[in-house]
CSV table of C-alpha atoms in Angstrom, one decimal:
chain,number,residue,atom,x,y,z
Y,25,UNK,CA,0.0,0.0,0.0
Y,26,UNK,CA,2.7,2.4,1.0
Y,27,UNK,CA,4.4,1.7,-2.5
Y,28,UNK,CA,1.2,2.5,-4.3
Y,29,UNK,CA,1.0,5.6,-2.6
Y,30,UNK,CA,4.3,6.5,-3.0
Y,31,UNK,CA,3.9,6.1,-7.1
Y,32,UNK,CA,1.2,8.0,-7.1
Y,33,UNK,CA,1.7,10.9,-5.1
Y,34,UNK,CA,2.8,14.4,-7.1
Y,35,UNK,CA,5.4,15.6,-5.3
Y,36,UNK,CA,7.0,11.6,-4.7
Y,37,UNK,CA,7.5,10.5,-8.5
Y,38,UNK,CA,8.7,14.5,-9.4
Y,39,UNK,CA,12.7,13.8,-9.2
Y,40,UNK,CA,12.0,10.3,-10.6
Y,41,UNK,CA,10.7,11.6,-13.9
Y,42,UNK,CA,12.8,11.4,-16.5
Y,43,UNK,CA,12.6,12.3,-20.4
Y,44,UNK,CA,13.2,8.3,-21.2
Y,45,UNK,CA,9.4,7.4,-19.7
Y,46,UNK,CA,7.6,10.3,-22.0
Y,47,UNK,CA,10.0,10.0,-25.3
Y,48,UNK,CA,9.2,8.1,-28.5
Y,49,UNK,CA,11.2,5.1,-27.9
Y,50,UNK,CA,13.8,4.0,-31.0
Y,51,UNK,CA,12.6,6.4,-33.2
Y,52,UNK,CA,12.6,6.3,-37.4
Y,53,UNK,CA,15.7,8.5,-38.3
Y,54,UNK,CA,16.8,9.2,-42.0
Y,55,UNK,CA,20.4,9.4,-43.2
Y,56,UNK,CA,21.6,13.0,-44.3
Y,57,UNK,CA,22.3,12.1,-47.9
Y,58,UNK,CA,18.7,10.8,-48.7
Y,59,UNK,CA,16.7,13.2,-50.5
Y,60,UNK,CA,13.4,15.2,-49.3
Y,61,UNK,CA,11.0,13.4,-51.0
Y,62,UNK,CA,12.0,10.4,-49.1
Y,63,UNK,CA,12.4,12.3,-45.8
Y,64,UNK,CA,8.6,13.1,-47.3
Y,65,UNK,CA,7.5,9.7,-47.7
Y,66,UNK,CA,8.9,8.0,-44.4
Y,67,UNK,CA,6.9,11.1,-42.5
Y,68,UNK,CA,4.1,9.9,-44.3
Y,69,UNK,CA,4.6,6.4,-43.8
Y,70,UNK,CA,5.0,6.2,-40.5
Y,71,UNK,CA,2.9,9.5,-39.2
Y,72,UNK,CA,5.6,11.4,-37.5
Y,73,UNK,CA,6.3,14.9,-38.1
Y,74,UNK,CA,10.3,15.2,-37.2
Y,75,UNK,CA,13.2,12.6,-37.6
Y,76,UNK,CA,16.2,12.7,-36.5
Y,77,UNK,CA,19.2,12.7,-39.1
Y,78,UNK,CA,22.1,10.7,-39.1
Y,79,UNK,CA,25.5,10.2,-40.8
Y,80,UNK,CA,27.5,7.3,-40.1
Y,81,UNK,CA,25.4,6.5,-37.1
Y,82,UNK,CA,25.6,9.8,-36.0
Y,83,UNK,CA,23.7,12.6,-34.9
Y,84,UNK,CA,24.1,15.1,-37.1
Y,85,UNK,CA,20.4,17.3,-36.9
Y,86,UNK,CA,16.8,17.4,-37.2
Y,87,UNK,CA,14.3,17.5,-40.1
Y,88,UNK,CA,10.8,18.3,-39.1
Y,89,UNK,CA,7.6,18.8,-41.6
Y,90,UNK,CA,7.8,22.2,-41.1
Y,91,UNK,CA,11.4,22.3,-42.4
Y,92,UNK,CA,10.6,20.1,-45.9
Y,93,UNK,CA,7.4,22.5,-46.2
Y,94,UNK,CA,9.9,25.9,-46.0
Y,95,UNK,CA,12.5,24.3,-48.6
Y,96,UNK,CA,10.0,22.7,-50.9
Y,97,UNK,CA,8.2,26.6,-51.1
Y,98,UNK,CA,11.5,28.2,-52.8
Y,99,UNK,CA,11.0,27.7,-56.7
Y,100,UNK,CA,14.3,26.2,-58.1
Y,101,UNK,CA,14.5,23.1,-55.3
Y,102,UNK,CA,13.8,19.6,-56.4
Y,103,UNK,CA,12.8,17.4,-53.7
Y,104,UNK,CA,13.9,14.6,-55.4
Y,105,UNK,CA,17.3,15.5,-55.3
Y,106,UNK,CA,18.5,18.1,-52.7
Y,107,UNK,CA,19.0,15.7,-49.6
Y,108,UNK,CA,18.0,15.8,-46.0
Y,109,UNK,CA,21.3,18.1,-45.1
Y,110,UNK,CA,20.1,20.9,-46.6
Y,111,UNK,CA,17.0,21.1,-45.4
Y,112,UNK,CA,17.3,20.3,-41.9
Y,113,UNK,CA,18.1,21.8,-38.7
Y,114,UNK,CA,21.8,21.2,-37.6
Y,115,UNK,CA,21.4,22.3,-33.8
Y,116,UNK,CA,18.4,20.3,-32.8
Y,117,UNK,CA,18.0,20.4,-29.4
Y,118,UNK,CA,19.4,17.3,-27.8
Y,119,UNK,CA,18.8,15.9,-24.3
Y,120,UNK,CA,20.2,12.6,-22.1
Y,121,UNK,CA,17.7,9.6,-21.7
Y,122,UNK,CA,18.0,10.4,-17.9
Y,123,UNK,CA,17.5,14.9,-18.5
Y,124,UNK,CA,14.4,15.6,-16.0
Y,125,UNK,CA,10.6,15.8,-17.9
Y,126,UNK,CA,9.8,18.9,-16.2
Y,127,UNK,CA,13.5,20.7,-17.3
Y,128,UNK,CA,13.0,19.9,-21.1
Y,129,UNK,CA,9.6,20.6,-21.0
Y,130,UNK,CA,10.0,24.1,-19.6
Y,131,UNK,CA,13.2,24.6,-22.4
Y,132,UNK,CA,10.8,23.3,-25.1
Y,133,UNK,CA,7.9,25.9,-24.2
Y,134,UNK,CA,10.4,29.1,-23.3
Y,135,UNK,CA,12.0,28.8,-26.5
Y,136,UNK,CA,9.2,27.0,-29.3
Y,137,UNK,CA,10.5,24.1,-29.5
Y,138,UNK,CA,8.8,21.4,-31.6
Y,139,UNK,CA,11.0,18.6,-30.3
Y,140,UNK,CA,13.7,17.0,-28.4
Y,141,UNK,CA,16.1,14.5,-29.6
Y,142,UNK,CA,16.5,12.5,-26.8
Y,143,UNK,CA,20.6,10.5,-26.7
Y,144,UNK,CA,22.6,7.5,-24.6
Y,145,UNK,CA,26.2,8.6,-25.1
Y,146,UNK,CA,26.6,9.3,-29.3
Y,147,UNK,CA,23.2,6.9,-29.6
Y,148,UNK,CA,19.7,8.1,-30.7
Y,149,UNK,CA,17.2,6.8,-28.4
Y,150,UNK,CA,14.2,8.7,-28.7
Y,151,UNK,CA,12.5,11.6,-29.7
Y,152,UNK,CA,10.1,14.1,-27.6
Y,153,UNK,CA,7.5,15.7,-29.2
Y,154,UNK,CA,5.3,18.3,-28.3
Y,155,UNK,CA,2.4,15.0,-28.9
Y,156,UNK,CA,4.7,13.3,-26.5
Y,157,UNK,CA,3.8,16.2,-24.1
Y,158,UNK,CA,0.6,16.0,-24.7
Y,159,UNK,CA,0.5,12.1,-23.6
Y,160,UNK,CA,2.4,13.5,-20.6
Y,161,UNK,CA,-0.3,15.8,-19.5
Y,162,UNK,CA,-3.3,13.1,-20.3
Y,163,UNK,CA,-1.2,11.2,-18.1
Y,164,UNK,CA,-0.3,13.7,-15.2
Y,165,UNK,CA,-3.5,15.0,-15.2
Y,166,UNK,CA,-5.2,11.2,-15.4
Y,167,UNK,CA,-3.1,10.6,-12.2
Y,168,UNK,CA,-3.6,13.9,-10.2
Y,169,UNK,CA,-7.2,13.2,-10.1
Y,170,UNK,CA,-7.1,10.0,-9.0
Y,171,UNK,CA,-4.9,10.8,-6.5
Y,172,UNK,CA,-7.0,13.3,-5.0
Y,173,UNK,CA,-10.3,11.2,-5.7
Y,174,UNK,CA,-8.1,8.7,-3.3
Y,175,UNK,CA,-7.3,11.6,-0.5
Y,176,UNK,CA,-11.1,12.1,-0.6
Y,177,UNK,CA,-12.0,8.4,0.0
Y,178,UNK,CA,-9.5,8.3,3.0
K,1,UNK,CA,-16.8,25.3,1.0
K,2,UNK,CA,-14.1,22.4,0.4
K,3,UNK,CA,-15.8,21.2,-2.9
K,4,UNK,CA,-16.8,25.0,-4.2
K,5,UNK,CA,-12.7,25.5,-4.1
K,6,UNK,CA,-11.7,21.9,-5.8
K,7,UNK,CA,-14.4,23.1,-8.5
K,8,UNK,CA,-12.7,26.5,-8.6
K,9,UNK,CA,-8.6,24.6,-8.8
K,10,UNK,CA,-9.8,22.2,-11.6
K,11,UNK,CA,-8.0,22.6,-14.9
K,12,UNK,CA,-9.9,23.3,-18.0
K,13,UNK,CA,-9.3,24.1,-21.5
K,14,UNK,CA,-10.2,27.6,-20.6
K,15,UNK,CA,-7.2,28.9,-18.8
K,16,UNK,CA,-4.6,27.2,-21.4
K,17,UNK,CA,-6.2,28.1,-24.8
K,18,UNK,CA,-4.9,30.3,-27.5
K,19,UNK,CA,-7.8,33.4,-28.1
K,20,UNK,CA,-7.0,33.4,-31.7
K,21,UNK,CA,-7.4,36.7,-32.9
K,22,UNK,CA,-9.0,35.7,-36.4
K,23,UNK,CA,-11.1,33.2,-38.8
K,24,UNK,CA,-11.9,32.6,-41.9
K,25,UNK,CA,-14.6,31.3,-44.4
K,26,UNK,CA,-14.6,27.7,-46.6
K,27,UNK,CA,-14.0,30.5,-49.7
K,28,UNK,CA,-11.2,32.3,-48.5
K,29,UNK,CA,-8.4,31.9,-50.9
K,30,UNK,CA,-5.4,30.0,-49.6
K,31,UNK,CA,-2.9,32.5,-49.7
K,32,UNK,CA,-4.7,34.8,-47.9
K,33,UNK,CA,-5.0,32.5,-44.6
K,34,UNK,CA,-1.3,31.9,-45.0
K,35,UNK,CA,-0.6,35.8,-44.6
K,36,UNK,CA,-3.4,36.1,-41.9
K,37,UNK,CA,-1.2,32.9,-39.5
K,38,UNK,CA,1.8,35.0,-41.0
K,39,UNK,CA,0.6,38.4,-39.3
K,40,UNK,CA,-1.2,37.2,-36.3
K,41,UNK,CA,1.6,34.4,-35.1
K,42,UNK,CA,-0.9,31.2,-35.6
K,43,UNK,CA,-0.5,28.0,-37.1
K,44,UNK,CA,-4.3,27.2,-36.9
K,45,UNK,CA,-6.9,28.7,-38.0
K,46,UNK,CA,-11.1,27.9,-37.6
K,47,UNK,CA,-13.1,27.8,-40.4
K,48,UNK,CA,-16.5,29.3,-40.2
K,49,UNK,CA,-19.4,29.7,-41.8
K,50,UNK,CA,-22.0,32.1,-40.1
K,51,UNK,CA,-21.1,31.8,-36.3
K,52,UNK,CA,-21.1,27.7,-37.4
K,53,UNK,CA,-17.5,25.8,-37.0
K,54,UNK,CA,-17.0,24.2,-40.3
K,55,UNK,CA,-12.8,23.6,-40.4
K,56,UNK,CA,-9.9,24.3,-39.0
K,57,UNK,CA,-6.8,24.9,-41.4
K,58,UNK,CA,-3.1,24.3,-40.1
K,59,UNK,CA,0.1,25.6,-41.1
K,60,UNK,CA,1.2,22.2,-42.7
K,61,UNK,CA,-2.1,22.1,-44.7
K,62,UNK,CA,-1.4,25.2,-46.5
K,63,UNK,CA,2.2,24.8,-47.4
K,64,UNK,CA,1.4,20.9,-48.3
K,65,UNK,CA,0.0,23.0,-51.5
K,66,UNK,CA,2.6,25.3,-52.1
K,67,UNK,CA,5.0,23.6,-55.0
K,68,UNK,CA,1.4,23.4,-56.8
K,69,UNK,CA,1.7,25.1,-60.0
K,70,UNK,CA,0.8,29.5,-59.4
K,71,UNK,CA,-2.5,28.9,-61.5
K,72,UNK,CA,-3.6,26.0,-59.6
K,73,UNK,CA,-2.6,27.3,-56.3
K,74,UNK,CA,-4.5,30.3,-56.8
K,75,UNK,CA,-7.5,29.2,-57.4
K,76,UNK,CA,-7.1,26.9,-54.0
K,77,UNK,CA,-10.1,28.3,-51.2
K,78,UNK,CA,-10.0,26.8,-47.4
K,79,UNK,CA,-12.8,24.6,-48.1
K,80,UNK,CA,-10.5,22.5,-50.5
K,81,UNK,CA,-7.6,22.1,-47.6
K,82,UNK,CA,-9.1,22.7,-44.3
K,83,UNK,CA,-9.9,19.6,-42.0
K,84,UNK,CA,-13.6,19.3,-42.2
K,85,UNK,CA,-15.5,18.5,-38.9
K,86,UNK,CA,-12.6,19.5,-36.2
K,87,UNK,CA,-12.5,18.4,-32.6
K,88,UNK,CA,-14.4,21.4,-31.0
K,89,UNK,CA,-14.8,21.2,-27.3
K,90,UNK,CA,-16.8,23.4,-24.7
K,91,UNK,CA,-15.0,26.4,-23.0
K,92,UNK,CA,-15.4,24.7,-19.7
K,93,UNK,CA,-14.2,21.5,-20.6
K,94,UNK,CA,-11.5,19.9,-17.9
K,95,UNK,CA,-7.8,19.5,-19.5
K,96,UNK,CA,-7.5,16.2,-19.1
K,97,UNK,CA,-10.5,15.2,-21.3
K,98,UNK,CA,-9.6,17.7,-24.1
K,99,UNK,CA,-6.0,16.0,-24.1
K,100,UNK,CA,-7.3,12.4,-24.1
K,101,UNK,CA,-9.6,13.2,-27.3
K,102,UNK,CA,-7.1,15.1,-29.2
K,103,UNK,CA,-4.8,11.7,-28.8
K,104,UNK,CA,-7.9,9.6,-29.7
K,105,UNK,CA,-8.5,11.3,-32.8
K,106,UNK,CA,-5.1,12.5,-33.5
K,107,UNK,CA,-5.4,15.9,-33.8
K,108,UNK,CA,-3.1,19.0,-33.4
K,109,UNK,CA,-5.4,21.7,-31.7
K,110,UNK,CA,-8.9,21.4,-30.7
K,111,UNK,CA,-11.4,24.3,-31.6
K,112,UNK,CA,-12.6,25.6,-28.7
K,113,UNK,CA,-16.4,26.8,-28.5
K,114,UNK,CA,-18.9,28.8,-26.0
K,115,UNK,CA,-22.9,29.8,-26.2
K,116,UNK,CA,-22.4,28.9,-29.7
K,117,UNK,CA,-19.3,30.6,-30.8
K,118,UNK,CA,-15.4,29.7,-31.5
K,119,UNK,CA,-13.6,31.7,-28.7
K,120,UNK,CA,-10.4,30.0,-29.2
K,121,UNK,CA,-8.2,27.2,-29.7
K,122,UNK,CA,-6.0,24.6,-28.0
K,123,UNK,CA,-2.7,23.5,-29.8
K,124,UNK,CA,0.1,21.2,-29.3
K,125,UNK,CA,2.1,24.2,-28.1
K,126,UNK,CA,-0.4,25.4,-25.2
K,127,UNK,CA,-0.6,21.5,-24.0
K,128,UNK,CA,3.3,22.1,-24.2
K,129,UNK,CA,2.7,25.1,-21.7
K,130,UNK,CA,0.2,23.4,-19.4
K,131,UNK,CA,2.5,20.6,-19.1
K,132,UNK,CA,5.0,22.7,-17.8
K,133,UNK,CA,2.2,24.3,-15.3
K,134,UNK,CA,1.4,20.9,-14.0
K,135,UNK,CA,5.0,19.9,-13.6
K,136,UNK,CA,5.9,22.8,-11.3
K,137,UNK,CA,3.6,21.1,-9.0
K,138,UNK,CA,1.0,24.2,-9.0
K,139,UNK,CA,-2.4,24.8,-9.1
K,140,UNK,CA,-4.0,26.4,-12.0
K,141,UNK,CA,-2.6,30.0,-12.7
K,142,UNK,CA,-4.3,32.0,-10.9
K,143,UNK,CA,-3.8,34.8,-14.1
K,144,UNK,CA,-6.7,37.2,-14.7
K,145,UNK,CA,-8.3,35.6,-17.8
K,146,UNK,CA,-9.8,38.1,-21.1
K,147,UNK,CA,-13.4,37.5,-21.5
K,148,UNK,CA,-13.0,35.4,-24.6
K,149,UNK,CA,-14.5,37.2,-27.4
K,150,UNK,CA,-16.4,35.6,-30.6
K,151,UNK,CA,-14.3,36.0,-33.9
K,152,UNK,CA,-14.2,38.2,-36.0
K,153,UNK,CA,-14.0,36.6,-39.4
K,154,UNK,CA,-11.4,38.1,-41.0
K,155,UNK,CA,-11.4,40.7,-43.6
């Protein structure tokens, strides 16, 4: 019963909450030589909005919808050729599996962020997006009230 | 008095929404809802007709039609992009419910309405900031909140 309590409770499970339980686990990633249109079609394919880029296993940036959309608008740019490099961001913003929910959150929201990329040492694990966050809250939120709806029945 | 204050401290879609200043109509041209987002910071837009919620129109909907050909393109209107039948929710509508439907149905904002009109709406981005709120461990802010006003559809 104690344990229960204990995983329950707000203030309990807040230093215990890391970015790792929230992320998209292993997440799709694209290499930076591919081209847009098949950054394009994996977003399509697998319904996610930003991948991370890689080049020789390597984190190297970010591509999100929003960046194909902007590249694909100028006039002389053919998706089928420019690759993934030139259209993605090259300082995504990058956290450690064990960086605390609440801290990336806040970072995410001060500055606009669409999305972390979550790493283990040089390794991609995951991805955090601002649907992630959205889970998170469901979740929080979800818990809160049963928490409270417990207090009552006490 | 115990419950009138748990009633007052729960979270609804109210205090985290975005009043959107704008709207537009199912004939508005494309280009013109993409300047409107441009000039009033939004990436989603409600889609009226009368005071009725018909659409809602994102950022990403507009510009998947951008490398269409100028003649084409310019005779795109809302009604041929927007997402027809949004998730529109009441103004009073706890947090946690609007979250769980906008997972359900996958959407990126829900349209929020009251006595019949779009007030506002409720993005990705202002779950991003109630998430936050929650995390700091606090209670609703206790902010003083504009009267949400009905849209005006734009220009």
């Amino acid at each position: 019963v104690a344990r229960s309590v204990l995983s329950t409770g707000m203030e309990a499970s807040m230093s215990s909450r890391s970015i790792a339980a929230y992320m998209t686990k292993n997440p799709y990633s694209i290499g930076a030589d591919q081209s847009l249109t098949q950054a394009h079609e994996l977003m399509r394919a697998r319904r996610v909005r930003h991948v991370p880029v890689l080049s020789a296993g390597k984190l190297v940036g970010l591509v999100s919808q929003r960046d194909l959309s902007l590249i694909e608008a100028l006039s002389d740019v053919d998706p089928a050729t420019v690759p993934v490099e030139d259209a993605m961001s090259q300082l995504p913003y990058v956290v450690t599996e064990d960086a605390e929910l609440e801290g990336v959150v806040s970072v995410m929201a001060a500055k606009k962020y669409g999305s972390a990329v979550v790493v283990r040492g040089d390794r991609v694990v995951g991805v955090f997006t601002t649907t992630d966050a959205l889970r998170a809250l469901s979740e929080l939120l979800h818990r809160d009230r049963t928490t409270k709806r417990r207090g009552r029945a006490a | 008095v115990i419950a009138v204050k748990r009633e007052a401290t729960m979270r609804t879609v109210e205090q985290y929404m975005t009043l959107a200043p704008t709207a537009v109509v199912p004939d508005t041209p494309v280009a013109e809802a993409r300047e409107l987002m441009r000039e009033c910071g939004v990436h989603h837009l409600p889609v009226l007709s009368g005071k009725r919620l018909v659409g809602l129109v994102t950022e990403a909907d507009l510009s998947a039609y951008e490398d269409l050909p100028d003649i084409q393109r310019h005779r795109l209107r809302i009604e041929d992009v927007m997402v027809p039948m949004p998730l529109s929710v009441q103004l009073a509508t706890p947090l946690e419910e609007v979250a769980r439907e906008m997972l359900r149905t996958r959407s990126s904002a829900a349209v929020i309405s009251h006595h019949g009109e779009v007030v506002g709406v409720f993005t990705l981005t202002d779950a991003l900031r109630a998430l936050t709120e929650v995390l700091e461990g606090g209670q609703p802010m206790a902010r003083p909140m504009p009267q949400p006003k009905p849209y005006a559809v734009g220009r």
